[in-house]
Amino acid sequence: MMLLPHLLPLVYASNTFTNIDNHNTPTITTATNTATATISTAATTTTTLREFLMQHDDNHDGSSSSSDENENDDAGGVYLAMAPAFFGFYGYFGALGGIEDALFPVVSVPVPAAESIDEENDKDEYGNTISLLIKNNIIKGVSGASSGAMAAVLLAAGISPNVASKFVSTLELKHFDDWFGLGSLMKGDKFESLMHDFILSSSPIIINKNDNSNDSDNSNNTNSITATIPKRQRQLQLHFEEAYIPVAISVTDILPNYGSTATSTGTLSLSFWNPWSYFYASLPKPKIIKEGPMSRAVRASACFPGLFQPVGWIDYYTSSNRYNGLKEIINTKSATIPTATTNSNSNSNSNSNKIRVLNMVMGGFGTHPHGPLEMTNELFSSSESQDSDHSSTTSIDSVLSLSIINLPSCGPFSMSNGPIAINAAKNVIRDIMDRPIQSMPIMMPSSSSSSINENNDNENDDSRSGSSHHYFLEIDASSYY
């Protein structure tokens, strides 16, 4: 199949939000670096961005759980979804760097050396630091599309957003200008090579360092994750399966499978008597990638139509096409922080059935940000669910919809604005980290227009909606640069 970034406006993109400027929603505007709330349909709460990120699971007042066995899960943390935005990775890295700096105002700590590493090989060839957002379980899983996918993959590889910010700040057009690809301005090979080299040089993940170069197979490999990856590929690539946290990205398949096509009513087989099946099968379709080489997946999701040529991909992961992989990372059994050589995202996450989502976009939201009930209904109540046991017990408890608008315009011919956008996004986050955030009305996931205000929990007959929280932040960054 051939892949392009997931940019179709009629398909859900990172929690249904595409990069459309719309200022009819409540906003937090800024003047001289002072956030001033402008409230129309939302109410100010005492919850802050810091509290949302750090609060204990299933507990909205930030108090500690008394259970020792759930200590790691109760330490807080969110699932992060990042929407497509043209060259928006500058803003994403800046915002994530601002969060990391605000929560942990210290330098990253060394990754513990694994006991199985030989003394002569104890130097970490891929770097010696890990993002504190990952190490401290602030981000439990990450998904994204386009530039959001680039940020998602690097974060899942353990790379600090501040390190990624420094890297992208040095990029110029000459670094990936392999001109004239198939129906595009550039091929994208140089971009993939650039991402490959950066991931391998900056990720603290250690890949199978005990492998003997003379081994002809990986039959004796004790790592169940890397054992499924061919030895030669392990030496050349970092794979999704080796990430510190579950990660999934959304792309568009422009050459979908012609064997059969899925519709809302089931599977539609190709038939001479059903010409609609041929037409439907030929349409580009969203795909979720959660397995395979990271650098190529980043290229696939970032190859903007007309700018980079489509990317060939085999052995892709087929699943629900909604929410940019959010469903996949939630249903994936996630880890806390693994050791370097036993890196795996296979530990159970069953202790926490109510989860929190940070939905981030560089740009404005659409008509309105989807809240916890809408997301829960969309992700876990559909017939497409692959994990019925998990989906029947999991609900999205709280959502924070975070939008940063009016960052400097960035593109292939205006990359000099990138460092400015990074600093602006970082300063925005630092400034609003401890300010009260907005509370949105809880929208019922039905065709009716009725809404439930979370401030009136006692009047709500639906216990799920009464305990759900939808927070909203839209920050104008124009005064930060």
GROMACS .gro file of C-alpha atoms in nm:
model
  481
    1MET     CA    1   0.000   0.000   0.000
    2MET     CA    2   0.099   0.363  -0.039
    3LEU     CA    3   0.067   0.603   0.251
    4LEU     CA    4   0.001   0.973   0.290
    5PRO     CA    5  -0.066   1.173   0.606
    6HIS     CA    6  -0.415   1.152   0.750
    7LEU     CA    7  -0.556   1.489   0.645
    8LEU     CA    8  -0.905   1.412   0.513
    9PRO     CA    9  -1.146   1.667   0.669
   10LEU     CA   10  -1.441   1.426   0.674
   11VAL     CA   11  -1.255   1.167   0.879
   12TYR     CA   12  -1.183   1.202   1.249
   13ALA     CA   13  -0.832   1.334   1.302
   14SER     CA   14  -0.678   1.324   1.649
   15ASN     CA   15  -1.001   1.316   1.845
   16THR     CA   16  -1.201   1.454   1.552
   17PHE     CA   17  -1.015   1.781   1.534
   18THR     CA   18  -0.853   1.911   1.219
   19ASN     CA   19  -0.647   2.226   1.202
   20ILE     CA   20  -0.932   2.469   1.134
   21ASP     CA   21  -0.927   2.814   1.286
   22ASN     CA   22  -1.255   2.878   1.464
   23HIS     CA   23  -1.284   3.133   1.740
   24ASN     CA   24  -1.647   3.078   1.840
   25THR     CA   25  -1.536   2.855   2.125
   26PRO     CA   26  -1.432   2.992   2.464
   27THR     CA   27  -1.075   3.115   2.457
   28ILE     CA   28  -0.800   3.229   2.684
   29THR     CA   29  -0.638   3.526   2.517
   30THR     CA   30  -0.310   3.677   2.621
   31ALA     CA   31  -0.186   4.032   2.643
   32THR     CA   32   0.168   4.119   2.746
   33ASN     CA   33   0.214   3.756   2.847
   34THR     CA   34  -0.077   3.764   3.093
   35ALA     CA   35  -0.353   3.509   3.035
   36THR     CA   36  -0.699   3.666   3.065
   37ALA     CA   37  -1.003   3.440   3.053
   38THR     CA   38  -1.278   3.520   2.804
   39ILE     CA   39  -1.569   3.295   2.894
   40SER     CA   40  -1.885   3.249   2.690
   41THR     CA   41  -2.025   2.900   2.748
   42ALA     CA   42  -1.763   2.760   2.986
   43ALA     CA   43  -1.707   2.802   3.357
   44THR     CA   44  -1.375   2.855   3.529
   45THR     CA   45  -1.268   2.573   3.759
   46THR     CA   46  -0.998   2.551   4.022
   47THR     CA   47  -0.825   2.274   3.826
   48THR     CA   48  -0.501   2.374   3.657
   49LEU     CA   49  -0.308   2.217   3.370
   50ARG     CA   50  -0.048   2.097   3.619
   51GLU     CA   51  -0.314   1.928   3.833
   52PHE     CA   52  -0.475   1.765   3.530
   53LEU     CA   53  -0.143   1.611   3.427
   54MET     CA   54  -0.035   1.508   3.776
   55GLN     CA   55  -0.364   1.415   3.945
   56HIS     CA   56  -0.420   1.057   4.059
   57ASP     CA   57  -0.636   0.830   3.850
   58ASP     CA   58  -1.005   0.810   3.938
   59ASN     CA   59  -0.964   1.109   4.169
   60HIS     CA   60  -1.027   1.466   4.060
   61ASP     CA   61  -0.916   1.646   4.372
   62GLY     CA   62  -0.554   1.541   4.328
   63SER     CA   63  -0.546   1.343   4.653
   64SER     CA   64  -0.338   1.029   4.683
   65SER     CA   65  -0.470   0.679   4.665
   66SER     CA   66  -0.409   0.464   4.970
   67SER     CA   67  -0.344   0.153   4.763
   68ASP     CA   68   0.021   0.056   4.753
   69GLU     CA   69  -0.022  -0.200   4.477
   70ASN     CA   70  -0.144   0.064   4.234
   71GLU     CA   71   0.125   0.314   4.320
   72ASN     CA   72   0.259   0.343   3.968
   73ASP     CA   73  -0.081   0.372   3.800
   74ASP     CA   74  -0.210   0.618   4.060
   75ALA     CA   75   0.078   0.854   3.999
   76GLY     CA   76  -0.128   1.036   3.736
   77GLY     CA   77  -0.062   1.058   3.367
   78VAL     CA   78  -0.261   1.105   3.050
   79TYR     CA   79  -0.298   0.966   2.702
   80LEU     CA   80  -0.181   1.227   2.454
   81ALA     CA   81  -0.334   1.284   2.109
   82MET     CA   82  -0.190   1.538   1.864
   83ALA     CA   83  -0.376   1.657   1.556
   84PRO     CA   84  -0.231   1.731   1.211
   85ALA     CA   85  -0.091   2.081   1.159
   86PHE     CA   86   0.130   2.190   0.871
   87PHE     CA   87   0.483   2.201   1.015
   88GLY     CA   88   0.317   2.209   1.356
   89PHE     CA   89   0.586   1.990   1.510
   90TYR     CA   90   0.765   2.309   1.616
   91GLY     CA   91   0.467   2.399   1.833
   92TYR     CA   92   0.425   2.046   1.966
   93PHE     CA   93   0.788   2.014   2.072
   94GLY     CA   94   0.777   2.359   2.230
   95ALA     CA   95   0.457   2.285   2.422
   96LEU     CA   96   0.577   1.945   2.541
   97GLY     CA   97   0.911   2.097   2.637
   98GLY     CA   98   0.728   2.361   2.837
   99ILE     CA   99   0.530   2.092   3.019
  100GLU     CA  100   0.845   1.894   3.096
  101ASP     CA  101   1.028   2.203   3.224
  102ALA     CA  102   0.735   2.312   3.440
  103LEU     CA  103   0.675   1.971   3.596
  104PHE     CA  104   1.041   1.877   3.637
  105PRO     CA  105   1.265   2.185   3.651
  106VAL     CA  106   1.580   1.971   3.646
  107VAL     CA  107   1.789   1.809   3.377
  108SER     CA  108   1.701   1.462   3.252
  109VAL     CA  109   1.848   1.178   3.453
  110PRO     CA  110   2.062   0.892   3.318
  111VAL     CA  111   1.885   0.575   3.213
  112PRO     CA  112   1.969   0.289   3.456
  113ALA     CA  113   2.213   0.041   3.307
  114ALA     CA  114   2.062  -0.303   3.251
  115GLU     CA  115   2.223  -0.589   3.441
  116SER     CA  116   2.244  -0.806   3.131
  117ILE     CA  117   2.478  -0.568   2.947
  118ASP     CA  118   2.841  -0.673   2.932
  119GLU     CA  119   3.086  -0.436   3.098
  120GLU     CA  120   3.263  -0.357   2.773
  121ASN     CA  121   2.929  -0.261   2.616
  122ASP     CA  122   2.782  -0.063   2.905
  123LYS     CA  123   2.791   0.267   2.721
  124ASP     CA  124   2.450   0.359   2.578
  125GLU     CA  125   2.516   0.422   2.211
  126TYR     CA  126   2.176   0.581   2.158
  127GLY     CA  127   2.206   0.850   2.425
  128ASN     CA  128   2.193   0.853   2.803
  129THR     CA  129   1.878   1.047   2.889
  130ILE     CA  130   1.508   0.981   2.876
  131SER     CA  131   1.224   1.229   2.865
  132LEU     CA  132   1.100   1.294   3.217
  133LEU     CA  133   0.744   1.291   3.082
  134ILE     CA  134   0.800   0.923   3.003
  135LYS     CA  135   1.017   0.831   3.301
  136ASN     CA  136   0.765   0.974   3.547
  137ASN     CA  137   0.465   0.821   3.371
  138ILE     CA  138   0.310   1.157   3.284
  139ILE     CA  139   0.244   1.040   2.928
  140LYS     CA  140   0.105   0.685   2.928
  141GLY     CA  141   0.046   0.656   2.555
  142VAL     CA  142   0.065   0.885   2.253
  143SER     CA  143  -0.099   0.909   1.913
  144GLY     CA  144  -0.089   1.160   1.632
  145ALA     CA  145  -0.118   1.243   1.264
  146SER     CA  146   0.113   1.434   1.030
  147SER     CA  147   0.332   1.664   1.240
  148GLY     CA  148   0.159   1.524   1.548
  149ALA     CA  149   0.284   1.180   1.446
  150MET     CA  150   0.641   1.307   1.430
  151ALA     CA  151   0.614   1.441   1.784
  152ALA     CA  152   0.440   1.122   1.901
  153VAL     CA  153   0.707   0.886   1.768
  154LEU     CA  154   1.002   1.082   1.906
  155LEU     CA  155   0.836   1.108   2.247
  156ALA     CA  156   0.757   0.736   2.254
  157ALA     CA  157   1.122   0.668   2.170
  158GLY     CA  158   1.210   0.841   2.497
  159ILE     CA  159   1.355   1.153   2.337
  160SER     CA  160   1.304   1.464   2.546
  161PRO     CA  161   1.097   1.728   2.363
  162ASN     CA  162   1.369   1.979   2.447
  163VAL     CA  163   1.624   1.762   2.266
  164ALA     CA  164   1.384   1.730   1.972
  165SER     CA  165   1.333   2.107   1.977
  166LYS     CA  166   1.706   2.168   1.942
  167PHE     CA  167   1.719   1.921   1.655
  168VAL     CA  168   1.433   2.068   1.450
  169SER     CA  169   1.561   2.420   1.520
  170THR     CA  170   1.869   2.337   1.314
  171LEU     CA  171   1.675   2.204   1.015
  172GLU     CA  172   1.689   2.384   0.685
  173LEU     CA  173   1.536   2.308   0.349
  174LYS     CA  174   1.869   2.176   0.224
  175HIS     CA  175   1.851   1.891   0.476
  176PHE     CA  176   1.562   1.720   0.294
  177ASP     CA  177   1.546   1.881  -0.051
  178ASP     CA  178   1.568   1.571  -0.268
  179TRP     CA  179   1.373   1.734  -0.547
  180PHE     CA  180   1.095   1.598  -0.762
  181GLY     CA  181   0.935   1.278  -0.646
  182LEU     CA  182   0.635   1.092  -0.780
  183GLY     CA  183   0.368   1.361  -0.810
  184SER     CA  184   0.544   1.570  -0.548
  185LEU     CA  185   0.799   1.843  -0.501
  186MET     CA  186   1.038   1.617  -0.307
  187LYS     CA  187   1.092   1.243  -0.271
  188GLY     CA  188   1.122   1.228   0.107
  189ASP     CA  189   1.418   0.989   0.119
  190LYS     CA  190   1.645   1.247   0.280
  191PHE     CA  191   1.380   1.330   0.538
  192GLU     CA  192   1.345   0.964   0.633
  193SER     CA  193   1.722   0.927   0.657
  194LEU     CA  194   1.738   1.240   0.870
  195MET     CA  195   1.476   1.107   1.112
  196HIS     CA  196   1.640   0.764   1.119
  197ASP     CA  197   1.979   0.905   1.217
  198PHE     CA  198   1.832   1.138   1.479
  199ILE     CA  199   1.623   0.865   1.643
  200LEU     CA  200   1.917   0.626   1.664
  201SER     CA  201   2.152   0.891   1.798
  202SER     CA  202   1.910   1.043   2.050
  203SER     CA  203   1.679   0.768   2.176
  204PRO     CA  204   1.786   0.607   2.505
  205ILE     CA  205   1.641   0.276   2.393
  206ILE     CA  206   1.901  -0.001   2.376
  207ILE     CA  207   1.830  -0.252   2.102
  208ASN     CA  208   1.953  -0.605   2.156
  209LYS     CA  209   2.308  -0.498   2.245
  210ASN     CA  210   2.409  -0.849   2.345
  211ASP     CA  211   2.354  -0.991   1.996
  212ASN     CA  212   2.669  -1.142   1.852
  213SER     CA  213   2.735  -1.002   1.507
  214ASN     CA  214   2.807  -1.355   1.385
  215ASP     CA  215   2.464  -1.488   1.486
  216SER     CA  216   2.263  -1.593   1.185
  217ASP     CA  217   1.926  -1.575   1.355
  218ASN     CA  218   1.753  -1.443   1.664
  219SER     CA  219   1.632  -1.773   1.805
  220ASN     CA  220   1.820  -1.718   2.132
  221ASN     CA  221   1.698  -1.364   2.179
  222THR     CA  222   1.535  -1.333   2.522
  223ASN     CA  223   1.351  -1.009   2.440
  224SER     CA  224   1.003  -1.116   2.328
  225ILE     CA  225   0.948  -0.784   2.154
  226THR     CA  226   1.266  -0.765   1.947
  227ALA     CA  227   1.264  -1.140   1.883
  228THR     CA  228   0.990  -1.089   1.625
  229ILE     CA  229   1.197  -0.833   1.432
  230PRO     CA  230   1.460  -0.955   1.184
  231LYS     CA  231   1.811  -0.908   1.322
  232ARG     CA  232   1.930  -0.688   1.036
  233GLN     CA  233   1.630  -0.457   1.075
  234ARG     CA  234   1.688  -0.432   1.451
  235GLN     CA  235   2.039  -0.309   1.390
  236LEU     CA  236   1.922  -0.044   1.144
  237GLN     CA  237   1.593   0.076   1.288
  238LEU     CA  238   1.397   0.148   1.601
  239HIS     CA  239   1.050  -0.004   1.585
  240PHE     CA  240   0.715   0.088   1.737
  241GLU     CA  241   0.720  -0.238   1.931
  242GLU     CA  242   1.028  -0.121   2.121
  243ALA     CA  243   0.884   0.213   2.232
  244TYR     CA  244   0.870   0.307   2.600
  245ILE     CA  245   0.495   0.369   2.579
  246PRO     CA  246   0.220   0.260   2.339
  247VAL     CA  247   0.230   0.471   2.023
  248ALA     CA  248   0.010   0.478   1.714
  249ILE     CA  249  -0.009   0.715   1.421
  250SER     CA  250  -0.268   0.780   1.154
  251VAL     CA  251  -0.199   0.780   0.781
  252THR     CA  252  -0.404   0.753   0.462
  253ASP     CA  253  -0.371   0.451   0.234
  254ILE     CA  254  -0.410   0.569  -0.126
  255LEU     CA  255  -0.388   0.210  -0.257
  256PRO     CA  256  -0.623   0.024  -0.021
  257ASN     CA  257  -0.672  -0.351  -0.012
  258TYR     CA  258  -0.887  -0.465  -0.302
  259GLY     CA  259  -0.971  -0.803  -0.146
  260SER     CA  260  -1.262  -0.672   0.054
  261THR     CA  261  -1.377  -0.341   0.193
  262ALA     CA  262  -1.531  -0.260   0.528
  263THR     CA  263  -1.846  -0.052   0.549
  264SER     CA  264  -2.060   0.066   0.837
  265THR     CA  265  -2.280  -0.240   0.785
  266GLY     CA  266  -2.003  -0.497   0.767
  267THR     CA  267  -1.770  -0.638   0.504
  268LEU     CA  268  -1.848  -0.567   0.140
  269SER     CA  269  -1.689  -0.823  -0.093
  270LEU     CA  270  -1.595  -0.725  -0.446
  271SER     CA  271  -1.856  -0.847  -0.688
  272PHE     CA  272  -1.942  -0.804  -1.056
  273TRP     CA  273  -2.300  -0.737  -0.950
  274ASN     CA  274  -2.197  -0.470  -0.706
  275PRO     CA  275  -1.996  -0.202  -0.889
  276TRP     CA  276  -2.013   0.018  -0.578
  277SER     CA  277  -1.770  -0.222  -0.410
  278TYR     CA  278  -1.502  -0.145  -0.670
  279PHE     CA  279  -1.553   0.227  -0.632
  280TYR     CA  280  -1.540   0.210  -0.254
  281ALA     CA  281  -1.232  -0.011  -0.259
  282SER     CA  282  -1.044   0.243  -0.470
  283LEU     CA  283  -1.100   0.534  -0.231
  284PRO     CA  284  -0.815   0.644  -0.001
  285LYS     CA  285  -0.870   0.510   0.349
  286PRO     CA  286  -0.728   0.600   0.689
  287LYS     CA  287  -0.496   0.345   0.848
  288ILE     CA  288  -0.349   0.316   1.194
  289ILE     CA  289   0.018   0.219   1.224
  290LYS     CA  290   0.146   0.080   1.554
  291GLU     CA  291   0.411  -0.161   1.428
  292GLY     CA  292   0.716  -0.123   1.209
  293PRO     CA  293   1.013   0.114   1.172
  294MET     CA  294   0.969   0.451   1.340
  295SER     CA  295   1.153   0.666   1.088
  296ARG     CA  296   0.958   0.535   0.790
  297ALA     CA  297   0.629   0.573   0.975
  298VAL     CA  298   0.714   0.936   1.055
  299ARG     CA  299   0.786   0.994   0.688
  300ALA     CA  300   0.458   0.829   0.589
  301SER     CA  301   0.253   1.046   0.820
  302ALA     CA  302   0.443   1.365   0.737
  303CYS     CA  303   0.451   1.334   0.357
  304PHE     CA  304   0.211   1.619   0.284
  305PRO     CA  305   0.044   1.568  -0.058
  306GLY     CA  306   0.238   1.753  -0.325
  307LEU     CA  307   0.534   1.811  -0.095
  308PHE     CA  308   0.657   1.452  -0.039
  309GLN     CA  309   0.573   1.150  -0.251
  310PRO     CA  310   0.366   0.866  -0.099
  311VAL     CA  311   0.550   0.601   0.101
  312GLY     CA  312   0.535   0.229   0.036
  313TRP     CA  313   0.445   0.022   0.341
  314ILE     CA  314   0.395  -0.349   0.401
  315ASP     CA  315   0.274  -0.551   0.698
  316TYR     CA  316   0.074  -0.259   0.827
  317TYR     CA  317  -0.161  -0.279   1.122
  318THR     CA  318  -0.531  -0.265   1.028
  319SER     CA  319  -0.775  -0.126   1.279
  320SER     CA  320  -1.033   0.140   1.346
  321ASN     CA  321  -0.965   0.454   1.148
  322ARG     CA  322  -1.081   0.703   1.407
  323TYR     CA  323  -0.907   0.922   1.659
  324ASN     CA  324  -0.558   0.887   1.511
  325GLY     CA  325  -0.476   0.571   1.702
  326LEU     CA  326  -0.607   0.685   2.040
  327LYS     CA  327  -0.815   0.368   2.068
  328GLU     CA  328  -0.513   0.151   1.992
  329ILE     CA  329  -0.284   0.303   2.254
  330ILE     CA  330  -0.557   0.286   2.518
  331ASN     CA  331  -0.629  -0.079   2.443
  332THR     CA  332  -0.258  -0.161   2.433
  333LYS     CA  333  -0.136  -0.296   2.765
  334SER     CA  334   0.110  -0.029   2.863
  335ALA     CA  335   0.424  -0.026   3.069
  336THR     CA  336   0.559   0.207   3.331
  337ILE     CA  337   0.929   0.263   3.257
  338PRO     CA  338   1.111  -0.048   3.138
  339THR     CA  339   1.481  -0.105   3.167
  340ALA     CA  340   1.694  -0.025   2.868
  341THR     CA  341   1.738  -0.374   2.726
  342THR     CA  342   1.397  -0.510   2.822
  343ASN     CA  343   1.212  -0.221   2.665
  344SER     CA  344   0.854  -0.333   2.617
  345ASN     CA  345   0.509  -0.180   2.622
  346SER     CA  346   0.338  -0.504   2.721
  347ASN     CA  347   0.271  -0.464   3.095
  348SER     CA  348  -0.088  -0.450   3.207
  349ASN     CA  349  -0.278  -0.125   3.242
  350SER     CA  350  -0.589  -0.292   3.381
  351ASN     CA  351  -0.566  -0.113   3.717
  352SER     CA  352  -0.708   0.203   3.565
  353ASN     CA  353  -1.044   0.172   3.385
  354LYS     CA  354  -1.106   0.545   3.376
  355ILE     CA  355  -0.849   0.733   3.175
  356ARG     CA  356  -0.767   1.094   3.097
  357VAL     CA  357  -0.688   1.236   2.755
  358LEU     CA  358  -0.490   1.546   2.666
  359ASN     CA  359  -0.605   1.642   2.317
  360MET     CA  360  -0.359   1.894   2.174
  361VAL     CA  361  -0.376   2.090   1.850
  362MET     CA  362  -0.162   2.364   1.701
  363GLY     CA  363  -0.442   2.580   1.563
  364GLY     CA  364  -0.811   2.617   1.638
  365PHE     CA  365  -1.064   2.341   1.699
  366GLY     CA  366  -1.359   2.271   1.474
  367THR     CA  367  -1.719   2.319   1.578
  368HIS     CA  368  -1.651   2.206   1.933
  369PRO     CA  369  -1.398   1.980   2.105
  370HIS     CA  370  -1.534   1.633   2.174
  371GLY     CA  371  -1.562   1.550   2.541
  372PRO     CA  372  -1.525   1.228   2.743
  373LEU     CA  373  -1.870   1.084   2.677
  374GLU     CA  374  -1.845   1.140   2.303
  375MET     CA  375  -1.499   0.988   2.291
  376THR     CA  376  -1.598   0.690   2.506
  377ASN     CA  377  -1.899   0.624   2.285
  378GLU     CA  378  -1.692   0.658   1.968
  379LEU     CA  379  -1.396   0.451   2.081
  380PHE     CA  380  -1.550   0.171   2.282
  381SER     CA  381  -1.915   0.136   2.184
  382SER     CA  382  -1.870   0.069   1.813
  383SER     CA  383  -1.890  -0.269   1.646
  384GLU     CA  384  -1.529  -0.221   1.533
  385SER     CA  385  -1.395  -0.273   1.885
  386GLN     CA  386  -1.120  -0.534   1.887
  387ASP     CA  387  -1.113  -0.584   2.261
  388SER     CA  388  -1.467  -0.628   2.389
  389ASP     CA  389  -1.362  -0.705   2.745
  390HIS     CA  390  -1.146  -0.396   2.763
  391SER     CA  391  -1.393  -0.167   2.588
  392SER     CA  392  -1.680  -0.272   2.814
  393THR     CA  393  -1.494  -0.159   3.126
  394THR     CA  394  -1.295   0.138   2.998
  395SER     CA  395  -1.423   0.491   2.976
  396ILE     CA  396  -1.262   0.826   2.913
  397ASP     CA  397  -1.306   1.001   3.244
  398SER     CA  398  -1.161   1.343   3.165
  399VAL     CA  399  -1.051   1.532   2.856
  400LEU     CA  400  -0.845   1.848   2.833
  401SER     CA  401  -0.873   2.006   2.488
  402LEU     CA  402  -0.566   2.228   2.450
  403SER     CA  403  -0.531   2.460   2.152
  404ILE     CA  404  -0.249   2.704   2.079
  405ILE     CA  405  -0.338   2.948   1.803
  406ASN     CA  406  -0.151   3.217   1.610
  407LEU     CA  407   0.195   3.067   1.630
  408PRO     CA  408   0.437   3.195   1.364
  409SER     CA  409   0.365   3.045   1.025
  410CYS     CA  410   0.611   2.767   0.942
  411GLY     CA  411   0.671   2.573   0.624
  412PRO     CA  412   0.945   2.437   0.399
  413PHE     CA  413   1.033   2.789   0.289
  414SER     CA  414   0.984   2.956   0.628
  415MET     CA  415   1.167   2.721   0.862
  416SER     CA  416   1.349   3.015   1.017
  417ASN     CA  417   1.025   3.076   1.209
  418GLY     CA  418   1.055   2.733   1.370
  419PRO     CA  419   1.267   2.832   1.672
  420ILE     CA  420   1.036   3.129   1.729
  421ALA     CA  421   0.733   2.899   1.729
  422ILE     CA  422   0.907   2.660   1.970
  423ASN     CA  423   0.988   2.934   2.220
  424ALA     CA  424   0.641   3.087   2.190
  425ALA     CA  425   0.467   2.753   2.255
  426LYS     CA  426   0.700   2.678   2.545
  427ASN     CA  427   0.640   3.017   2.706
  428VAL     CA  428   0.264   2.981   2.658
  429ILE     CA  429   0.263   2.652   2.850
  430ARG     CA  430   0.486   2.785   3.126
  431ASP     CA  431   0.256   3.085   3.168
  432ILE     CA  432  -0.071   2.893   3.192
  433MET     CA  433   0.051   2.584   3.377
  434ASP     CA  434  -0.090   2.700   3.712
  435ARG     CA  435  -0.386   2.905   3.593
  436PRO     CA  436  -0.744   2.775   3.629
  437ILE     CA  437  -0.873   2.608   3.315
  438GLN     CA  438  -1.218   2.619   3.159
  439SER     CA  439  -1.485   2.356   3.219
  440MET     CA  440  -1.692   2.266   2.913
  441PRO     CA  441  -2.049   2.133   2.929
  442ILE     CA  442  -2.055   1.755   2.894
  443MET     CA  443  -2.215   1.674   2.558
  444MET     CA  444  -2.419   1.355   2.537
  445PRO     CA  445  -2.301   1.117   2.261
  446SER     CA  446  -2.640   1.111   2.088
  447SER     CA  447  -2.828   1.293   1.816
  448SER     CA  448  -3.003   1.513   2.068
  449SER     CA  449  -2.869   1.856   2.144
  450SER     CA  450  -2.902   1.821   2.519
  451SER     CA  451  -2.593   1.876   2.731
  452ILE     CA  452  -2.499   1.801   3.087
  453ASN     CA  453  -2.314   2.056   3.292
  454GLU     CA  454  -2.051   1.887   3.504
  455ASN     CA  455  -2.103   2.144   3.781
  456ASN     CA  456  -2.447   1.997   3.846
  457ASP     CA  457  -2.345   1.640   3.916
  458ASN     CA  458  -2.620   1.589   4.175
  459GLU     CA  459  -2.885   1.669   3.916
  460ASN     CA  460  -2.743   1.423   3.666
  461ASP     CA  461  -2.900   1.077   3.651
  462ASP     CA  462  -2.616   0.938   3.444
  463SER     CA  463  -2.334   0.863   3.685
  464ARG     CA  464  -2.078   0.843   3.407
  465SER     CA  465  -2.154   1.187   3.271
  466GLY     CA  466  -2.184   1.329   3.620
  467SER     CA  467  -1.833   1.222   3.708
  468SER     CA  468  -1.681   1.310   3.370
  469HIS     CA  469  -1.488   1.628   3.314
  470HIS     CA  470  -1.418   1.820   2.996
  471TYR     CA  471  -1.168   2.103   3.025
  472PHE     CA  472  -1.076   2.351   2.757
  473LEU     CA  473  -0.784   2.583   2.691
  474GLU     CA  474  -0.734   2.791   2.379
  475ILE     CA  475  -0.437   3.024   2.403
  476ASP     CA  476  -0.344   3.302   2.163
  477ALA     CA  477   0.034   3.287   2.126
  478SER     CA  478   0.069   3.605   1.920
  479SER     CA  479   0.191   3.810   2.216
  480TYR     CA  480   0.461   3.556   2.307
  481TYR     CA  481   0.695   3.637   2.019
   0.00000   0.00000   0.00000
